[in-house]
Coordinates of C-alpha atoms in Angstrom, one line a residue:
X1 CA 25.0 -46.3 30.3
X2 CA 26.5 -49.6 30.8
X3 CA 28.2 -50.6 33.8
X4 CA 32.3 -50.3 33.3
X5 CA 34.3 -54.1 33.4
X6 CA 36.9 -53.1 35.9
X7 CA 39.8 -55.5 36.8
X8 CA 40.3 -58.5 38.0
X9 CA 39.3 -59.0 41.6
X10 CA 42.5 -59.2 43.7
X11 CA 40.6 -61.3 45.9
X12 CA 39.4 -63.9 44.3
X13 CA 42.7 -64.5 41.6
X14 CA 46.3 -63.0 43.5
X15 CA 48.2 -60.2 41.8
X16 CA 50.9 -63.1 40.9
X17 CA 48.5 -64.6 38.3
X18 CA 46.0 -63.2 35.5
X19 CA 45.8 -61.4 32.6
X20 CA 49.0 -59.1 32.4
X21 CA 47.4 -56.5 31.2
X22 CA 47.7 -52.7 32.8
X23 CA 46.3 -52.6 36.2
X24 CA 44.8 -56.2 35.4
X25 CA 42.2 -54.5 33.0
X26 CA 40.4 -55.9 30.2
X27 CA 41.5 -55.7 26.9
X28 CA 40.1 -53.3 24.4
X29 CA 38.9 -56.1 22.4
X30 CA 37.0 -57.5 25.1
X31 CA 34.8 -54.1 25.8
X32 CA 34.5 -53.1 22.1
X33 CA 35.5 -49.3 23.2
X34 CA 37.0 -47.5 26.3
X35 CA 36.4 -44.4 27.2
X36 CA 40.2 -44.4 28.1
X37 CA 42.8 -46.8 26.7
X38 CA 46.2 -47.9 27.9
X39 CA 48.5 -48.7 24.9
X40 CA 52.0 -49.5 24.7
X41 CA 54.7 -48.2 22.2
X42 CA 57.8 -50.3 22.5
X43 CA 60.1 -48.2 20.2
X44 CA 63.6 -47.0 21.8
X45 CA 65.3 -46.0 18.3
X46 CA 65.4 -42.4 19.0
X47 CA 67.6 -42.3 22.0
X48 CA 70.6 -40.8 22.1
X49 CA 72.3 -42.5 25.4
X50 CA 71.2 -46.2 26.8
X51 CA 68.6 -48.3 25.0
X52 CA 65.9 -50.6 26.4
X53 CA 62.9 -47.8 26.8
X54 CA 61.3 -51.1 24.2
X55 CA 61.0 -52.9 27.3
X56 CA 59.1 -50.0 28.9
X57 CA 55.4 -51.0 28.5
X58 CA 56.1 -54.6 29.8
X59 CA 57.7 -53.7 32.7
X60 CA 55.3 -50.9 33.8
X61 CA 52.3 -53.2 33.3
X62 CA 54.1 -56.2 35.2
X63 CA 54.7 -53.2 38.1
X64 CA 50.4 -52.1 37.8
X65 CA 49.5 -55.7 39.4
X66 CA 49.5 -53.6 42.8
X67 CA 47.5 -51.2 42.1
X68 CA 44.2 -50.6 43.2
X69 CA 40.9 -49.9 42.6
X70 CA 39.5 -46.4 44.8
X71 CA 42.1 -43.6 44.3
X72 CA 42.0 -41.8 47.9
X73 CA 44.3 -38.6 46.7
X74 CA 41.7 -37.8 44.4
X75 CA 38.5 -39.6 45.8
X76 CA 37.8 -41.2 42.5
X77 CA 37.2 -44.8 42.0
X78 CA 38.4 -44.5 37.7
X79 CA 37.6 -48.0 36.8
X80 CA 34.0 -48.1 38.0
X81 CA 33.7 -44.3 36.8
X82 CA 34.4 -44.7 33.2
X83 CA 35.6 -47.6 30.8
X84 CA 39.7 -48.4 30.8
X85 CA 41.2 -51.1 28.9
X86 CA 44.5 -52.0 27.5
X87 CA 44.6 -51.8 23.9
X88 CA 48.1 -53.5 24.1
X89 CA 50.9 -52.2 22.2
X90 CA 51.8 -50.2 18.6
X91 CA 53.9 -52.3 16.8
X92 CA 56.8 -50.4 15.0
X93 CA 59.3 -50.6 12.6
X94 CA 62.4 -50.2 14.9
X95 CA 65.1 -49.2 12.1
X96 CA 63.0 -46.7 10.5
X97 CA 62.6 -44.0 12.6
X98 CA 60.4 -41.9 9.9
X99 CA 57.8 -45.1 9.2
X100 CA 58.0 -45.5 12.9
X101 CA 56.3 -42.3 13.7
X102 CA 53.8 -42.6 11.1
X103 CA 52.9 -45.8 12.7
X104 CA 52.5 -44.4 15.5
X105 CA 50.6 -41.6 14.6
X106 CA 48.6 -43.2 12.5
X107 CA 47.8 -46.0 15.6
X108 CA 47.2 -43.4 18.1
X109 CA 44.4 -41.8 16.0
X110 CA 42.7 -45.2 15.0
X111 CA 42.4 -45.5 18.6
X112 CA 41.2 -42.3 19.3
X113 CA 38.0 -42.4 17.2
X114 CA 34.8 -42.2 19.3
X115 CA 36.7 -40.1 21.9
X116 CA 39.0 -42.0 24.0
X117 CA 41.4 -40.6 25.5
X118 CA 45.1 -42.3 25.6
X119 CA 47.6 -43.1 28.1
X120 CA 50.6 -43.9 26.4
X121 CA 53.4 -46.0 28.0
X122 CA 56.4 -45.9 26.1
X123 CA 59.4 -46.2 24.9
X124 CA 61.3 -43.3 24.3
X125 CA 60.7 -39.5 24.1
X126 CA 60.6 -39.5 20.0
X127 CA 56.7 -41.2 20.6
X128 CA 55.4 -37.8 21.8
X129 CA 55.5 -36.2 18.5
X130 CA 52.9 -38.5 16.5
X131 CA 50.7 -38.9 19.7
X132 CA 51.1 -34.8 19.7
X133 CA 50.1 -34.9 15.8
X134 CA 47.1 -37.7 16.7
X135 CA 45.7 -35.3 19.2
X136 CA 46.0 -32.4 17.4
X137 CA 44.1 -33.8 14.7
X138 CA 41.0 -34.0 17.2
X139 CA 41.5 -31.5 19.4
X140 CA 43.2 -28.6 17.6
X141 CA 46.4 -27.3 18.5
X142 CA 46.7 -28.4 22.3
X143 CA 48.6 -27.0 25.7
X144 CA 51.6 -29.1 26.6
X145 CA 52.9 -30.0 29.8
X146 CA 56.1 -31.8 29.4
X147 CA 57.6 -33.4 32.7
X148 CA 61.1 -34.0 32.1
X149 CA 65.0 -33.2 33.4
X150 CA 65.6 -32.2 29.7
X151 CA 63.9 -29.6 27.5
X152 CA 63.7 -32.1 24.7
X153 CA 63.8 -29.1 21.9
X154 CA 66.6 -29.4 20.4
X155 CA 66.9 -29.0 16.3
X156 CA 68.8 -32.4 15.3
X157 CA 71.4 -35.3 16.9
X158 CA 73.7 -35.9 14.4
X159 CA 71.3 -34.5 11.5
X160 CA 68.7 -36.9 12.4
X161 CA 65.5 -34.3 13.0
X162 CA 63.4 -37.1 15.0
X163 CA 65.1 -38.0 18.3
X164 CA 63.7 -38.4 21.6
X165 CA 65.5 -35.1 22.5
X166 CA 63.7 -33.2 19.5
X167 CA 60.2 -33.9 19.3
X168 CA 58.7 -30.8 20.9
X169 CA 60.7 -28.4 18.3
X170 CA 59.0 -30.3 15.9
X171 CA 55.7 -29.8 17.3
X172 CA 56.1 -26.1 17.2
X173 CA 56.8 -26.5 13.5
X174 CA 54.5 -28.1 12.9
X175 CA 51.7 -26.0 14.5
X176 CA 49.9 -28.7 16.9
X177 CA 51.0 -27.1 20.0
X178 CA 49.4 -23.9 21.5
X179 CA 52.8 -22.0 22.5
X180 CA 50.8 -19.8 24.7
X181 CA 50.7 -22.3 27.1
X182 CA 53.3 -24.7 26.8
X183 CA 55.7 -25.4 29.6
X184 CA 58.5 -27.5 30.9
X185 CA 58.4 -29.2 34.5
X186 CA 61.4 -30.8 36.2
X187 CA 64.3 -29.7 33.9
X188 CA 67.5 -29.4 35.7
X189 CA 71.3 -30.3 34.7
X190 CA 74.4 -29.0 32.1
X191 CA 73.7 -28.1 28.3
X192 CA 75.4 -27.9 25.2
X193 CA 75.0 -24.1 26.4
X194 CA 73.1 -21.1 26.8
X195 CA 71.7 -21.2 23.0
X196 CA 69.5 -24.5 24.2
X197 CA 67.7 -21.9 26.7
X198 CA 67.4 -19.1 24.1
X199 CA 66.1 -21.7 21.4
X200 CA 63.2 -23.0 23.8
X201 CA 62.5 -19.5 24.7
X202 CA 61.4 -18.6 21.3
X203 CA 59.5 -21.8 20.6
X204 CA 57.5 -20.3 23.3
X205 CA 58.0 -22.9 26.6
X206 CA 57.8 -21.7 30.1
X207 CA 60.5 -23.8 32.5
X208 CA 59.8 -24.4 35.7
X209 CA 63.0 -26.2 37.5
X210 CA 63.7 -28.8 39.7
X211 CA 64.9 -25.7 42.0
X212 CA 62.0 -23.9 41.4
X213 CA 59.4 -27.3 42.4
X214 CA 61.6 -27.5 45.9
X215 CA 61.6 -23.9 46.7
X216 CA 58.1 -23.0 45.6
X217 CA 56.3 -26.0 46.7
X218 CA 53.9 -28.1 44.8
X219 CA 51.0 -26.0 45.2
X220 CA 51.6 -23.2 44.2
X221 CA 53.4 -24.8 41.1
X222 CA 50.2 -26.3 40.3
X223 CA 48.6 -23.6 40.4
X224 CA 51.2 -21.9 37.9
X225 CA 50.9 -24.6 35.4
X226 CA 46.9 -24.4 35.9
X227 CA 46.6 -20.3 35.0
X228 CA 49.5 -20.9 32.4
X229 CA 47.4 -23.8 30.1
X230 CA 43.8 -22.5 31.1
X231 CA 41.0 -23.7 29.7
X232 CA 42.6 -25.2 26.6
X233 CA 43.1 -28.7 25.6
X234 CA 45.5 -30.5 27.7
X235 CA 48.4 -33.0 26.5
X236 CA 50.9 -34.0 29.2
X237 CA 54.1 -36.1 28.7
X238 CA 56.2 -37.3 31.5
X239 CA 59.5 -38.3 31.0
X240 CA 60.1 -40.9 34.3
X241 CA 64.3 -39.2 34.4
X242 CA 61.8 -36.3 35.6
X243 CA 62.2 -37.4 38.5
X244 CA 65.7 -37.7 40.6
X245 CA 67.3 -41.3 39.9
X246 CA 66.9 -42.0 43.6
X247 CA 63.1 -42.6 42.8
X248 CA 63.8 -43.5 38.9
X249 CA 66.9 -45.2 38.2
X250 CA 65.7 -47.3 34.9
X251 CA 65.9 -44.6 32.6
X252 CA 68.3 -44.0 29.4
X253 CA 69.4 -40.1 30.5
X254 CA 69.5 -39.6 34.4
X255 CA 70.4 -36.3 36.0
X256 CA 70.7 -35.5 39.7
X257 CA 68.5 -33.2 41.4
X258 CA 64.9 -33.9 40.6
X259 CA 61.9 -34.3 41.5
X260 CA 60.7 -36.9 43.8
X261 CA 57.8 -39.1 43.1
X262 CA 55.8 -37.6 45.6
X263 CA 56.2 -34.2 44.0
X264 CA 55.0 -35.0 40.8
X265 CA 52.2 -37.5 41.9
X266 CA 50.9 -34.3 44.1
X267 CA 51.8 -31.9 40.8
X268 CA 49.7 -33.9 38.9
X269 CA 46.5 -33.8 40.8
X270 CA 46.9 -30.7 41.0
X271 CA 45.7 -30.4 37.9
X272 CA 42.1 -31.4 38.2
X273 CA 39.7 -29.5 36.3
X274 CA 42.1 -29.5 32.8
X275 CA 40.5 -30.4 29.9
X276 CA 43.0 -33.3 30.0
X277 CA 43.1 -35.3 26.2
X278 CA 45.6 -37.4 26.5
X279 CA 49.1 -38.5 28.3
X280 CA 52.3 -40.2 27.9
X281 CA 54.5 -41.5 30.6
X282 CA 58.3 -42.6 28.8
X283 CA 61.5 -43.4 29.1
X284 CA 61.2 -46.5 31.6
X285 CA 64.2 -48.8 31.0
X286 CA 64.1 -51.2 33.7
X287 CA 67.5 -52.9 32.7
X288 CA 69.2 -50.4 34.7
X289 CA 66.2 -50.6 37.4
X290 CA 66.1 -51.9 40.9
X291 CA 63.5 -53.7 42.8
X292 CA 61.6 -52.1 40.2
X293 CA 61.6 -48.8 41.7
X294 CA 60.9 -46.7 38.5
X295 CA 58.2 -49.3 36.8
X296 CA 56.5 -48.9 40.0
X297 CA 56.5 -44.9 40.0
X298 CA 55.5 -44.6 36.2
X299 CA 52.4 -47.3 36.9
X300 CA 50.9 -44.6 39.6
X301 CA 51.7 -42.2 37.3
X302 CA 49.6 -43.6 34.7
X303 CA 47.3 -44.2 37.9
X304 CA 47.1 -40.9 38.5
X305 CA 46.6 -40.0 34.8
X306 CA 43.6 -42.5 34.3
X307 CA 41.8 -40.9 37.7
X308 CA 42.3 -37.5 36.1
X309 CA 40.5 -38.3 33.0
X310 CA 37.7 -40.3 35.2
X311 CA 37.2 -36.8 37.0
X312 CA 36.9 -34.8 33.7
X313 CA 34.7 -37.1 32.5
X314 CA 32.3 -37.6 35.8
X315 CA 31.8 -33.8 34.8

């Protein structure tokens, strides 16, 4: 087995200059394959609310400089345990919202061939349905965790079917999700009304709240989500307005009351030991960021997620 090519050394070329790639990694065409590869889908046509999630993968790999190498939460070191590289970004159409997710789709599982696994910085929440579909292809249907203050199932905005506040109803209709063990993390804030609840109810999700993550404790939520998905092939997709706008103020929908950065970072490795396939983390918009509070929580996230697929794989 070959030795990974892991970043740039912070110190011998400063975080302020180099490649501007995620985490400083090599691209995808400079390692031939990754076991796990960073890409970028720049695509905020589905919102409903604020624009400029398109400027999401920029800004999250601008925040990554800082990051480094040995991850002590989990005792991993992921880029001298497996191969990571930035395949750079899915270009798509941004007025055709259909072609768009093809694209993607179609991307997502070009990149997928020979087993690597994705982390997807996006855009908006409409990009989860063709990574969904790409995964499903491979893996079967999979187990969904989605990390978000909104359920995201709803049937249509304005009789558009494929919004970023729809694509997990049409992942149930379309049979790439394993409804015994999908779930919601995070949601908190009004509704159109109690029908939204009912409707994600019969697609099958599980909610855990905002509430419920501050009353029950991180643990033991972790230890829900991990009896709740099993042994089954994992998809997780983190909307960043998961987390209160205190910690996450650059994104298109913000609600009060959620989670704090902390929380989910410590939710997610609770997780280790899922048969993890792939990831998204969406929604950045850093136009309405500060001191680029969210870029910087949704690069550990993708931290995070990287070291978790480095575990599954040391196994």
């Amino acid at each position: 087995m070959s030795v990974p090519r892991g970043p740039v050394d912070s110190s011998r070329v400063p975080r302020f200059a180099g490649p501007a790639t995620f985490a400083r990694l090599p691209r995808l065409d400079e390692v031939g394959r990754a076991d796990v590869a960073v890409v970028g889908v720049p695509f905020d046509s589905g919102v409903s609310y604020r624009p400029g999630a398109r400027f999401g993968p920029s800004a999250v790999r601008e925040a990554s400089r800082l990051l480094r190498p040995y991850h002590p939460g989990l005792d991993v070191s992921p880029f001298a345990e497996i191969q990571v590289a930035d395949a750079g970004d899915i270009a798509c159409n941004p007025f055709d919202i259909r072609e768009a997710v093809e694209t993607v789709e179609e991307a997502a599982s070009g990149l997928m061939e020979g087993g690597t696994r994705l982390v997807t910085i996006g855009g908006d929440h409409t990009i989860a349905l063709p990574l969904l579909r790409a995964a499903a292809r491979r893996h079967g249907p999979v187990a969904l965790l989605h990390f978000d203050a909104h359920l995201d199932t709803w049937d249509t905005y304005f009789g558009a079917e494929y919004t970023h506040g729809t694509p997990f109803r049409r992942a149930v209709e379309e049979g790439i999700l394993d409804t015994e063990a999908v779930c919601h993390v995070g949601t908190r804030g009004p509704l159109y009304g109690k029908k939204d609840l009912d409707d994600d109810r019969r697609l099958g999700f599980g909610i855990v709240t905002s509430a419920d993550v501050m009353r029950r404790g991180v643990d033991e939520v972790a230890d829900a989500l991990r009896q709740r998905i099993g042994g089954r092939p994992l998809y997780l997709s983190i909307d960043i307005d998961v987390l209160d706008p205190a910690h996450a103020p650059g994104t298109g929908t913000p609600e009060a009351g959620g989670l704090t950065s902390r929380e989910l970072l410590e939710i997610l490795r609770g997780l280790v030991g899922a048969d993890l396939v792939g990831a998204d983390v969406v929604e950045v918009a850093p136009a309405y960021d500060h001191a680029e509070i969210t870029s910087v929580a949704a690069s550990h996230v993708a931290y995070d997620l990287i070291s978790l697929l480095a575990l599954k794989e040391e196994k």
